[in-house]
Coordinates of C-alpha atoms in Angstrom, one line a residue:
M1 CA -116.0 35.8 -9.8
T2 CA -116.2 35.4 -13.5
A3 CA -113.5 35.4 -16.3
T4 CA -113.9 39.1 -17.5
A5 CA -113.7 40.7 -14.1
F6 CA -111.3 43.3 -15.0
R7 CA -109.9 45.4 -17.7
T8 CA -107.7 48.1 -16.0
V9 CA -105.6 47.3 -13.3
L10 CA -103.6 50.1 -10.9
V11 CA -100.1 49.2 -10.2
A12 CA -99.5 49.9 -6.7
N13 CA -95.8 50.2 -6.8
R14 CA -92.6 51.1 -8.6
G15 CA -89.3 50.4 -10.3
E16 CA -88.9 47.1 -11.8
I17 CA -91.5 45.5 -10.7
A18 CA -94.1 48.1 -11.5
R19 CA -92.9 47.8 -15.3
R20 CA -93.1 44.2 -15.2
I21 CA -96.7 44.2 -14.5
V22 CA -97.4 47.1 -17.0
R23 CA -95.6 44.7 -19.5
A24 CA -98.0 41.6 -18.2
C25 CA -100.9 44.0 -18.3
R26 CA -100.0 45.1 -21.9
R27 CA -99.6 41.4 -23.0
A28 CA -103.0 40.5 -21.7
G29 CA -104.8 43.4 -23.3
L30 CA -105.1 45.1 -19.8
R31 CA -105.1 49.2 -19.2
S32 CA -102.8 49.8 -16.7
V33 CA -102.6 52.8 -14.4
A34 CA -99.4 53.4 -12.4
V35 CA -99.1 55.6 -9.3
H36 CA -96.2 57.7 -8.3
T37 CA -94.8 60.3 -6.2
D38 CA -93.3 63.7 -7.0
L39 CA -90.1 61.6 -6.7
D40 CA -91.0 59.4 -9.3
E41 CA -92.9 61.8 -11.7
G42 CA -90.3 60.4 -14.5
A43 CA -89.8 57.3 -13.9
L44 CA -90.0 54.8 -16.3
H45 CA -93.2 53.0 -14.9
V46 CA -94.9 56.0 -14.9
S47 CA -94.4 56.7 -18.8
E48 CA -94.6 52.9 -19.9
A49 CA -98.5 52.6 -18.4
D50 CA -101.6 53.8 -19.9
D51 CA -102.3 56.4 -17.3
A52 CA -100.7 57.6 -14.0
V53 CA -102.1 59.2 -10.8
R54 CA -100.1 61.1 -8.6
I55 CA -99.9 59.9 -4.6
E56 CA -98.4 61.2 -1.6
S57 CA -96.9 58.1 -0.7
Y58 CA -96.8 54.3 -1.9
L59 CA -97.4 53.1 1.8
D60 CA -101.0 55.1 2.1
A61 CA -103.4 52.4 1.7
E62 CA -106.3 54.9 1.7
E63 CA -104.8 56.9 -1.1
I64 CA -104.0 54.3 -3.2
V65 CA -107.6 52.8 -3.0
A66 CA -108.7 56.2 -3.6
A67 CA -106.4 56.6 -6.9
A68 CA -107.8 53.3 -8.0
R69 CA -111.3 53.8 -8.0
A70 CA -110.6 57.5 -9.7
S71 CA -108.9 56.1 -12.4
G72 CA -111.4 53.8 -13.3
A73 CA -109.2 50.7 -12.3
E74 CA -111.2 47.3 -11.3
A75 CA -108.3 45.6 -9.8
V76 CA -105.1 46.2 -7.8
H77 CA -101.6 44.5 -8.2
P78 CA -99.4 45.3 -5.4
G79 CA -96.3 43.9 -6.7
Y80 CA -94.0 43.1 -3.9
G81 CA -92.8 45.3 -0.9
F82 CA -94.8 48.2 0.5
L83 CA -98.3 47.0 0.9
S84 CA -98.2 43.6 -0.5
E85 CA -98.3 41.8 2.6
N86 CA -100.5 44.1 4.5
A87 CA -104.0 42.4 5.2
A88 CA -105.8 45.9 6.1
F89 CA -104.6 47.1 2.3
A90 CA -106.2 43.9 1.0
R91 CA -109.4 44.4 3.0
A92 CA -109.6 48.2 1.8
V93 CA -109.2 47.2 -1.9
A94 CA -111.9 44.5 -1.4
G95 CA -114.2 47.1 0.7
A96 CA -114.2 49.2 -2.6
G97 CA -115.4 46.6 -4.6
L98 CA -111.8 46.3 -6.4
V99 CA -110.1 43.0 -7.2
F100 CA -107.0 42.3 -5.2
V101 CA -104.4 40.6 -7.0
G102 CA -103.0 38.3 -4.3
P103 CA -104.9 36.4 -1.7
D104 CA -107.5 37.3 0.6
A105 CA -106.9 39.1 3.6
D106 CA -107.5 37.0 6.2
T107 CA -104.7 34.5 4.6
I108 CA -102.5 37.4 4.7
D109 CA -103.2 37.3 8.3
L110 CA -102.5 34.0 9.2
M111 CA -99.7 33.3 6.9
G112 CA -98.2 36.7 7.8
R113 CA -97.4 35.3 11.9
K114 CA -94.9 33.1 12.1
D115 CA -96.4 31.4 15.1
R116 CA -99.9 30.7 13.2
A117 CA -98.1 29.8 9.7
R118 CA -96.0 27.3 11.8
E119 CA -99.3 25.6 13.2
V120 CA -100.9 25.4 9.8
A121 CA -97.7 23.9 8.5
E122 CA -97.5 21.1 11.0
R123 CA -101.3 20.6 10.2
A124 CA -100.3 20.1 6.7
G125 CA -97.5 17.6 7.6
V126 CA -94.9 20.0 6.4
P127 CA -91.5 19.6 8.3
V128 CA -91.1 21.8 11.1
T129 CA -88.0 22.6 13.7
P130 CA -88.3 21.7 17.3
Q131 CA -89.7 24.3 19.1
F132 CA -89.4 25.3 22.7
T133 CA -91.7 27.1 25.2
I134 CA -92.0 30.7 26.6
G135 CA -93.5 30.9 29.9
P136 CA -96.0 33.6 31.2
D137 CA -93.2 35.3 32.7
G138 CA -91.2 35.5 29.4
A139 CA -88.8 33.2 30.3
A140 CA -87.8 30.5 27.6
T141 CA -86.9 26.9 28.6
V142 CA -84.4 25.5 26.6
P143 CA -82.7 22.4 27.4
D144 CA -79.0 22.6 27.8
D145 CA -78.1 20.0 24.9
A146 CA -80.5 21.9 22.7
Y147 CA -78.5 25.0 22.0
P148 CA -78.1 26.8 19.5
V149 CA -81.6 28.2 19.1
L150 CA -83.1 30.9 17.3
V151 CA -85.5 33.7 19.0
K152 CA -87.4 35.3 16.2
A153 CA -90.4 37.7 16.5
A154 CA -93.6 36.0 15.5
A155 CA -95.0 38.9 13.4
G156 CA -91.4 39.7 12.0
G157 CA -89.5 39.6 8.7
G158 CA -86.2 40.6 7.5
G159 CA -84.2 39.8 10.1
K160 CA -85.7 41.6 12.7
G161 CA -86.3 40.9 16.0
M162 CA -84.1 37.9 15.5
H163 CA -81.2 36.7 17.2
V164 CA -79.0 33.3 17.6
V165 CA -78.6 32.2 21.4
R166 CA -75.6 29.5 22.0
S167 CA -75.5 29.3 25.5
A168 CA -78.1 29.5 28.5
R169 CA -76.7 32.3 29.8
E170 CA -77.3 34.3 26.5
L171 CA -81.2 33.5 26.2
A172 CA -82.6 35.8 28.7
E173 CA -81.3 39.1 27.3
A174 CA -81.6 37.7 24.1
V175 CA -85.3 37.2 24.7
A176 CA -85.8 40.6 26.3
T177 CA -84.1 42.4 23.0
A178 CA -85.6 40.3 20.3
R179 CA -89.2 41.4 22.5
R180 CA -88.3 45.2 22.5
E181 CA -87.5 45.1 18.7
A182 CA -90.4 42.9 17.6
L183 CA -92.5 45.5 19.6
S184 CA -90.9 48.6 18.3
S185 CA -91.0 47.2 14.3
F186 CA -94.4 45.4 14.3
G187 CA -96.3 46.4 17.6
D188 CA -96.5 42.9 18.3
D189 CA -93.7 41.4 21.6
T190 CA -94.9 37.8 20.4
L191 CA -91.5 35.4 20.1
L192 CA -90.9 32.0 19.0
V193 CA -88.0 30.1 20.4
E194 CA -86.6 27.2 18.0
S195 CA -83.5 25.0 17.1
Y196 CA -81.2 26.9 14.7
V197 CA -79.9 24.7 12.2
E198 CA -76.3 25.7 11.5
G199 CA -74.9 26.4 8.3
G200 CA -78.5 25.7 6.4
R201 CA -79.3 26.7 3.0
H202 CA -82.4 28.8 2.4
V203 CA -84.7 26.9 0.0
E204 CA -88.2 28.2 -1.3
V205 CA -90.9 26.5 -3.4
Q206 CA -93.0 28.7 -5.7
V207 CA -97.0 27.6 -5.1
F208 CA -100.0 28.7 -6.9
G209 CA -103.6 28.2 -6.2
D210 CA -106.9 29.5 -8.0
A211 CA -110.5 29.8 -6.8
H212 CA -111.3 26.4 -8.0
G213 CA -109.6 24.2 -5.7
H214 CA -106.5 23.9 -7.6
V215 CA -102.8 24.4 -6.1
V216 CA -99.8 23.2 -8.2
H217 CA -96.0 23.8 -7.2
L218 CA -93.7 25.6 -10.0
F219 CA -90.6 23.8 -8.3
E220 CA -87.9 25.3 -5.8
R221 CA -85.6 27.8 -5.8
D222 CA -82.0 28.5 -3.5
C223 CA -81.4 32.0 -1.9
S224 CA -78.7 31.0 0.1
V225 CA -76.4 33.8 -0.9
Q226 CA -77.6 36.3 1.8
R227 CA -76.1 39.1 3.7
R228 CA -77.6 40.4 7.0
H229 CA -80.6 38.2 6.1
Q230 CA -81.0 39.8 2.4
K231 CA -81.1 38.0 -0.3
V232 CA -78.0 38.9 -3.1
V233 CA -78.6 36.1 -5.5
E234 CA -81.1 33.2 -6.3
Q235 CA -81.3 30.3 -8.5
A236 CA -83.4 27.7 -10.0
P237 CA -83.5 24.5 -9.3
A238 CA -81.8 24.4 -6.2
P239 CA -78.5 22.9 -6.7
G240 CA -77.6 19.5 -4.4
L241 CA -81.1 18.6 -2.9
E242 CA -81.5 14.8 -2.1
A243 CA -84.4 13.5 -4.7
E244 CA -86.4 12.3 -1.4
L245 CA -86.2 15.7 0.0
R246 CA -87.3 17.8 -2.6
M247 CA -90.3 15.7 -3.5
L248 CA -91.0 16.3 0.4
L249 CA -90.6 20.0 0.0
L250 CA -92.6 20.0 -3.3
E251 CA -95.4 18.0 -2.1
S252 CA -95.8 19.4 1.7
S253 CA -95.6 23.2 0.2
V254 CA -98.8 22.0 -1.8
A255 CA -100.6 20.3 1.2
L256 CA -99.8 23.7 3.3
C257 CA -101.8 25.5 0.5
R258 CA -104.6 23.0 0.2
E259 CA -105.0 23.1 4.0
I260 CA -105.7 26.9 3.9
G261 CA -107.4 27.2 0.5
Y262 CA -104.8 29.3 -0.7
V263 CA -105.4 31.6 -3.8
G264 CA -102.7 33.6 -5.7
A265 CA -98.9 33.2 -5.9
G266 CA -97.0 32.6 -3.0
T267 CA -93.7 31.1 -1.5
V268 CA -93.1 28.5 1.1
E269 CA -89.6 29.2 2.5
F270 CA -87.4 26.4 4.1
L271 CA -84.2 25.8 5.7
V272 CA -82.2 23.1 4.2
A273 CA -79.4 21.1 6.2
D274 CA -77.2 17.9 6.3
G275 CA -76.2 18.3 2.9
G276 CA -79.6 18.9 1.2
Q277 CA -81.1 15.5 3.3
T278 CA -83.3 17.3 5.6
G279 CA -85.5 20.6 5.7
Y280 CA -87.6 22.5 8.0
F281 CA -90.6 25.1 7.2
L282 CA -89.2 28.7 7.7
E283 CA -92.5 30.8 6.8
M284 CA -94.7 31.6 3.5
N285 CA -94.7 34.8 1.8
T286 CA -98.0 35.5 0.8
R287 CA -96.9 37.4 -2.8
L288 CA -95.0 37.3 -5.9
Q289 CA -91.3 37.0 -4.6
V290 CA -88.4 39.7 -6.2
E291 CA -86.8 36.3 -7.3
H292 CA -89.7 34.8 -9.6
P293 CA -87.7 35.4 -12.9
V294 CA -85.4 32.3 -11.9
T295 CA -88.5 30.3 -11.6
E296 CA -90.1 31.5 -15.1
Q297 CA -86.8 30.9 -16.8
V298 CA -86.6 27.2 -15.8
T299 CA -90.7 26.6 -16.5
G300 CA -91.4 28.7 -19.7
L301 CA -94.4 30.3 -17.8
D302 CA -95.4 33.9 -17.0
L303 CA -95.9 34.2 -13.3
V304 CA -97.4 37.7 -13.4
Q305 CA -99.7 36.5 -15.9
W306 CA -100.9 33.5 -13.9
Q307 CA -101.8 36.1 -11.2
L308 CA -104.0 38.1 -13.2
D309 CA -105.9 35.1 -14.3
V310 CA -106.3 33.9 -10.9
A311 CA -107.3 37.3 -9.6
A312 CA -110.1 37.4 -12.5
G313 CA -111.4 34.0 -11.8
R314 CA -110.0 31.6 -14.1
P315 CA -108.4 28.3 -13.4
L316 CA -104.7 27.7 -13.1
P317 CA -103.7 27.3 -16.6
L318 CA -101.7 24.1 -16.8
S319 CA -102.0 20.9 -14.0
Q320 CA -99.1 19.8 -12.1
E321 CA -98.1 17.1 -15.0
A322 CA -98.0 19.6 -17.7
I323 CA -95.1 22.0 -15.7
T324 CA -91.9 21.0 -16.2
C325 CA -88.3 22.5 -15.1
T326 CA -85.5 22.8 -17.8
G327 CA -82.1 23.9 -17.2
H328 CA -81.1 26.5 -14.6
A329 CA -81.1 30.1 -14.0
V330 CA -79.1 32.6 -11.5
E331 CA -80.2 35.9 -10.6
V332 CA -78.3 38.6 -9.2
R333 CA -79.6 41.9 -7.5
V334 CA -78.1 45.4 -8.6
Y335 CA -78.1 48.0 -6.1
A336 CA -76.9 51.1 -6.2
E337 CA -74.6 50.9 -3.1
D338 CA -70.8 50.9 -2.7
P339 CA -69.7 47.7 -1.1
Y340 CA -66.4 48.9 -0.5
T341 CA -67.6 51.5 2.1
G342 CA -70.0 49.0 4.0
F343 CA -72.8 48.7 1.3
L344 CA -73.2 52.6 1.8
P345 CA -76.4 53.2 -0.5
Q346 CA -75.8 55.7 -3.2
A347 CA -78.4 58.1 -4.9
G348 CA -77.6 61.0 -7.5
H349 CA -77.7 61.5 -10.6
V350 CA -77.0 58.4 -13.2
L351 CA -75.6 59.8 -16.1
D352 CA -76.1 56.3 -17.9
A353 CA -77.6 52.8 -16.8
H354 CA -76.8 50.6 -19.9
W355 CA -78.1 47.1 -20.0
P356 CA -77.8 44.4 -22.9
D357 CA -80.8 44.1 -24.8
R358 CA -82.0 40.8 -23.7
R359 CA -85.3 42.2 -22.2
D360 CA -86.8 38.5 -20.7
Q361 CA -83.5 38.6 -18.7
V362 CA -83.1 42.0 -17.4
H363 CA -85.3 43.7 -15.4
A364 CA -84.3 47.4 -14.4
A365 CA -85.7 50.0 -12.6
I366 CA -83.9 52.5 -14.4
E367 CA -82.7 52.8 -18.0
G368 CA -80.0 55.7 -19.4
E369 CA -79.9 59.0 -17.5
A370 CA -82.1 58.9 -14.4
D371 CA -82.1 59.8 -10.7
V372 CA -81.6 57.8 -7.8
S373 CA -83.6 58.8 -4.8
P374 CA -82.4 57.8 -1.3
A375 CA -86.0 57.7 -0.3
Y376 CA -86.4 54.1 -1.6
D377 CA -84.8 50.5 -1.7
P378 CA -81.6 50.8 -3.5
M379 CA -82.2 48.2 -6.1
I380 CA -82.2 49.3 -9.3
A381 CA -82.1 46.3 -11.6
K382 CA -82.1 42.2 -11.5
L383 CA -80.3 40.2 -14.1
V384 CA -81.2 36.6 -14.8
G385 CA -78.8 34.1 -16.6
R386 CA -80.1 30.9 -18.2
G387 CA -78.4 27.7 -19.4
G388 CA -78.8 24.2 -20.0
D389 CA -77.0 23.6 -16.9
R390 CA -75.9 25.6 -13.6
D391 CA -72.2 26.2 -14.9
A392 CA -74.0 27.3 -18.6
A393 CA -76.3 29.8 -16.2
I394 CA -73.5 31.3 -14.3
D395 CA -71.7 31.9 -17.6
D396 CA -74.5 33.5 -18.9
V397 CA -75.2 36.1 -15.5
L398 CA -71.5 37.0 -15.7
A399 CA -72.0 37.8 -19.6
L400 CA -75.4 39.9 -18.8
V401 CA -73.1 41.8 -15.9
D402 CA -70.1 42.3 -18.8
A403 CA -72.5 44.0 -21.2
S404 CA -74.2 46.2 -18.0
A405 CA -72.9 50.1 -16.7
V406 CA -74.3 51.8 -14.3
V407 CA -72.1 55.4 -14.5
G408 CA -72.2 58.6 -12.2
I409 CA -72.9 56.3 -8.7
E410 CA -71.5 53.2 -7.3
S411 CA -73.1 50.2 -7.6
N412 CA -72.5 46.4 -6.6
L413 CA -72.6 45.1 -10.0
G414 CA -68.5 44.5 -10.3
W415 CA -68.6 43.0 -6.2
V416 CA -71.6 40.8 -7.0
R417 CA -69.8 39.5 -10.4
R418 CA -66.8 38.7 -8.0
L419 CA -69.2 36.7 -5.8
V420 CA -70.8 34.5 -8.6
D421 CA -67.7 33.8 -10.2
S422 CA -65.9 32.4 -6.9
G423 CA -64.9 29.1 -6.3
A424 CA -67.6 28.7 -3.4
F425 CA -70.3 29.7 -5.7
R426 CA -69.6 27.6 -8.3
S427 CA -69.0 24.8 -6.1
G428 CA -72.3 24.8 -4.7
E429 CA -70.8 25.7 -0.9
I430 CA -72.8 28.6 0.1
H431 CA -75.4 28.6 2.9
T432 CA -77.4 31.3 4.4
G433 CA -74.3 32.5 7.1
W434 CA -71.4 31.9 4.2
L435 CA -71.6 36.0 2.9
D436 CA -71.3 37.2 6.0
A437 CA -68.5 35.1 7.5
H438 CA -66.7 35.4 4.2
E439 CA -67.2 38.9 3.0
G440 CA -63.9 40.1 4.1
T441 CA -61.9 38.9 0.8
L442 CA -64.5 40.1 -1.3
L443 CA -64.8 43.6 0.3
Q444 CA -61.0 44.4 -0.8
R445 CA -61.5 47.2 -3.4
P446 CA -60.0 45.8 -6.3
D447 CA -57.2 47.7 -8.1
V448 CA -58.0 49.8 -11.6
A449 CA -58.2 47.1 -14.1
E450 CA -55.7 47.4 -16.8
E451 CA -58.3 47.0 -19.5
A452 CA -60.0 50.0 -18.0
L453 CA -57.1 52.0 -17.9
Q454 CA -56.4 50.7 -21.7
T455 CA -59.9 51.4 -22.6
A456 CA -59.6 55.1 -21.3
A457 CA -55.8 56.0 -22.4
R458 CA -57.2 54.6 -26.2
D459 CA -60.3 56.6 -26.1
L460 CA -58.5 59.9 -25.0
L461 CA -55.8 59.1 -27.9
A462 CA -58.6 58.7 -30.4
P463 CA -57.8 61.0 -33.3
S464 CA -58.8 65.0 -32.8
G465 CA -59.7 65.3 -36.6
P466 CA -60.2 63.2 -39.8
G467 CA -56.4 63.8 -41.4
P468 CA -53.4 61.8 -40.8
F469 CA -52.2 64.3 -38.7
D470 CA -54.6 64.3 -36.3
R471 CA -53.7 61.0 -35.2
R472 CA -52.0 60.3 -31.8
D473 CA -51.1 57.0 -31.8
G474 CA -47.5 57.6 -31.9
W475 CA -47.2 56.9 -35.8
R476 CA -44.4 58.4 -37.9
S477 CA -43.0 57.8 -41.4
A478 CA -39.6 56.3 -40.8
G479 CA -39.3 53.6 -38.4
P480 CA -41.8 52.0 -35.9
A481 CA -44.4 54.1 -34.2
D482 CA -43.4 55.2 -31.1
P483 CA -45.0 53.8 -28.1
A484 CA -48.3 56.1 -27.6
V485 CA -48.4 56.8 -23.3
Q486 CA -51.2 58.5 -22.1
P487 CA -51.1 60.1 -18.7
V488 CA -54.3 59.0 -16.6
L489 CA -55.4 60.0 -13.3
D490 CA -57.9 57.9 -11.5
A491 CA -60.7 59.2 -8.9
D492 CA -58.1 58.8 -5.9
G493 CA -55.5 60.8 -7.4
T494 CA -53.2 58.2 -8.7
M495 CA -51.5 58.3 -11.5
H496 CA -51.1 55.7 -14.4
D497 CA -48.8 56.3 -17.1
V498 CA -50.6 54.1 -19.7
V499 CA -48.6 52.6 -22.7
V500 CA -51.7 52.1 -25.3
D501 CA -51.8 49.0 -27.0
H502 CA -53.7 49.1 -29.9
A503 CA -54.1 45.8 -30.5
R504 CA -55.4 44.6 -27.3
A505 CA -59.0 44.0 -27.6
A506 CA -61.1 46.7 -25.6
G507 CA -63.7 45.0 -23.9
A508 CA -64.4 47.9 -21.4
L509 CA -67.6 50.1 -21.7
V510 CA -67.0 53.9 -21.8
H511 CA -68.8 56.9 -21.1
A512 CA -67.0 60.2 -22.1
L513 CA -67.9 63.8 -20.7
G514 CA -65.3 66.2 -21.5
A515 CA -62.1 65.1 -20.3
R516 CA -63.6 62.3 -18.0
R517 CA -63.9 58.6 -18.9
W518 CA -66.2 56.5 -17.0
V519 CA -65.0 53.1 -17.9
T520 CA -66.5 50.1 -16.7
W521 CA -65.0 46.5 -16.8
Q522 CA -66.5 43.6 -15.4
G523 CA -69.3 45.4 -13.9
R524 CA -67.0 48.1 -11.8
T525 CA -66.9 51.4 -13.3
V526 CA -64.1 53.6 -12.4
V527 CA -63.9 57.3 -13.4
L528 CA -60.4 58.4 -15.2
E529 CA -59.5 61.6 -17.1
A530 CA -56.3 62.7 -18.8
A531 CA -53.7 64.0 -17.0
D532 CA -52.0 67.0 -18.6
A533 CA -48.8 68.4 -16.9
M534 CA -50.7 70.6 -14.4
R535 CA -52.4 67.8 -13.2
R536 CA -49.5 65.5 -13.1
G537 CA -47.7 68.3 -11.1
A538 CA -50.9 68.2 -8.8
A539 CA -51.0 64.4 -8.7
A540 CA -49.8 63.9 -5.2
V541 CA -53.1 65.7 -4.3
A542 CA -54.9 62.4 -3.4
G543 CA -52.5 60.0 -1.8
E544 CA -52.5 59.6 2.3
A545 CA -52.8 63.8 2.0
G546 CA -56.0 63.8 0.3
V547 CA -59.1 64.6 2.3
V548 CA -61.4 62.7 -0.2
A549 CA -65.5 62.9 -0.1
P550 CA -66.8 59.8 1.4
M551 CA -69.5 59.6 -0.6
P552 CA -71.3 61.5 -3.7
G553 CA -73.0 64.6 -2.3
T554 CA -72.9 68.8 -1.9
V555 CA -69.6 70.4 -0.2
V556 CA -71.6 72.5 2.0
A557 CA -68.8 74.0 4.3
L558 CA -64.9 74.8 3.8
D559 CA -63.5 75.8 7.4
V560 CA -60.1 76.4 5.8
A561 CA -57.8 77.7 2.9
E562 CA -55.0 77.2 0.8
G563 CA -51.7 78.5 3.5
E564 CA -53.5 77.4 6.9
T565 CA -51.8 75.0 9.3
V566 CA -54.2 72.2 10.8
T567 CA -53.8 69.6 13.5
V568 CA -55.0 65.9 13.1
G569 CA -58.6 65.5 13.4
Q570 CA -59.4 69.3 12.8
R571 CA -62.5 69.7 11.0
L572 CA -61.8 70.8 7.6
G573 CA -64.9 71.1 6.0
A574 CA -68.5 69.1 5.2
V575 CA -69.9 66.9 2.5
E576 CA -73.9 66.6 2.4
A577 CA -74.8 63.2 1.3
M578 CA -78.1 61.6 1.5
K579 CA -79.4 63.7 4.3
M580 CA -76.4 63.3 6.4
E581 CA -73.6 65.9 7.0
L582 CA -70.5 63.9 6.6
A583 CA -67.3 65.9 8.4
L584 CA -64.1 66.0 6.3
T585 CA -61.2 65.9 9.0
A586 CA -57.6 66.5 8.7
P587 CA -55.7 63.3 8.5
H588 CA -52.7 64.7 10.3
D589 CA -50.6 67.9 11.6
G590 CA -49.7 69.9 8.6
T591 CA -50.6 72.7 5.9
V592 CA -53.4 73.2 3.5
T593 CA -51.7 73.4 0.2
H594 CA -54.6 72.6 -2.1
V595 CA -58.5 73.1 -2.4
G596 CA -60.1 71.2 -4.9
A597 CA -63.7 72.1 -4.5
A598 CA -66.0 75.3 -3.6
V599 CA -69.1 75.4 -1.2
G600 CA -72.1 74.3 -3.3
D601 CA -70.0 72.1 -5.6
Q602 CA -71.6 68.5 -6.5
V603 CA -68.6 66.2 -5.9
G604 CA -68.2 62.6 -6.5
M605 CA -67.3 59.9 -4.1
G606 CA -63.2 59.8 -3.8
H607 CA -62.7 63.8 -5.0
V608 CA -60.0 65.3 -3.5
V609 CA -61.4 68.2 -1.7
I610 CA -58.6 69.7 0.2
H611 CA -54.8 68.8 0.5
V612 CA -52.9 68.7 3.4
E613 CA -49.2 68.6 3.5
E614 CA -47.8 66.6 6.4
D615 CA -45.3 68.5 8.9
A616 CA -41.5 67.5 8.2

């Protein structure tokens, strides 16, 4: 392979990672070609690429290879997710005479299986957890004093086919369940049974290899903030590691890559226990990671550019001695989901996705007005804080969140801000099971912040014209100004009589549309609107008598009209959202006194569709 192996790269992905690869291609002087489905025709990664090809699915390997050949691309970058760790796709790309930006298919096959990857790790001297035998009859042999153990699918990932077993009586059922799940999800029911490390932290090492036999590490990341095995917050370097263990993880990861002749970007993952003193191999990911920007922030290196260089046959740009780690970085993942309704994914029209103008720290899939489809992963952005130390990096990511807003649908921005600013995270006490065990306190929906109410009220009281008599701030010619009171109604129907304090700093972001104000304070967006006399009288429409839309959607049925008598649990109508029909039911026996929508109306989450006055 020569150093001029390709001039055009097809980006086989979407969203923020596709935009990231397109930018790297532009900086390298390479032509980029995006692929897109009909749902993504207007997406930013499409408009920013030099060319684009329509496809039916991001998972159709044959179609993507055909798109690459038709567009004149000589290389394919898979990003992460979708086909990035699909060995058959890598073979198809190479078979078409194209360059796959990643390791070869045999390496993907080898390291994609947890059982074979463990064998490689052991040969390379990487520390592993004790393992227990599963016999030909499918039964596992585990000594009584070895519990708890972890049963996991050899071909799995993402927590599928994975079960923690705490006693011998639970083992057989867990093995049978994991086997069924593994066969269903991965077409392979091979299992591993290993010691389970309680309260462990997820630490991973970024590695790079080239075709000339060079392998380096780019230090480590901590990805312990996880919800249901899915990462939420990542940071680099990992805090609280003993120096001896850090060196063991870094050096053994490089040794593993040398053992298999690894070429490209990869991540070796570990479970760290005993207060940062011991570590055990988990698996290897043969691709770029979602969280790679935290490594870029502390090393000052462009990992996507390195991928392109290595794929083109060039040697690694730096030796191990020349790679340094300076300061700290923290990344939060921004999802279109509602943390206060079980992290229900959100989809629909975004009125405004607003991010701070710090491009190397903001990786966004959408900007401004956009649509979010339920067909794809709900992650819409990553915000990466940086600083001279960990506290400074945390403060920086909080500032990034505070300067961001997602208007029109729910997001986890406000929730993840509370998480990162929590005492537990700041003190570094987080482990992989912490969030699942403690999310209760974080999942209490906060009250509407006074800053949001003040911002909305002040905006609603803005002068209606240029003259002095157009002011609505309570000014009068004799004596002090009357207090300006603006009645504001929130999405739950709660009335707030806001005494406007013009001397108070605003600080909140506001998006205005008619009488409504979408106000974002510390990442959380609330919908507020002016309440006139009629609305004040109807404010009781909400509260316990209000039947509200559980998520943004379309009213598809109204089974009752004003004046009808209903009984508790009776279906009153339905809202369709994300291809699901959600029934609206009566909260108690009573009479329908208000219907706040018509069939076909688009309603936001919390919109009062029907009011049922309870029987006396």
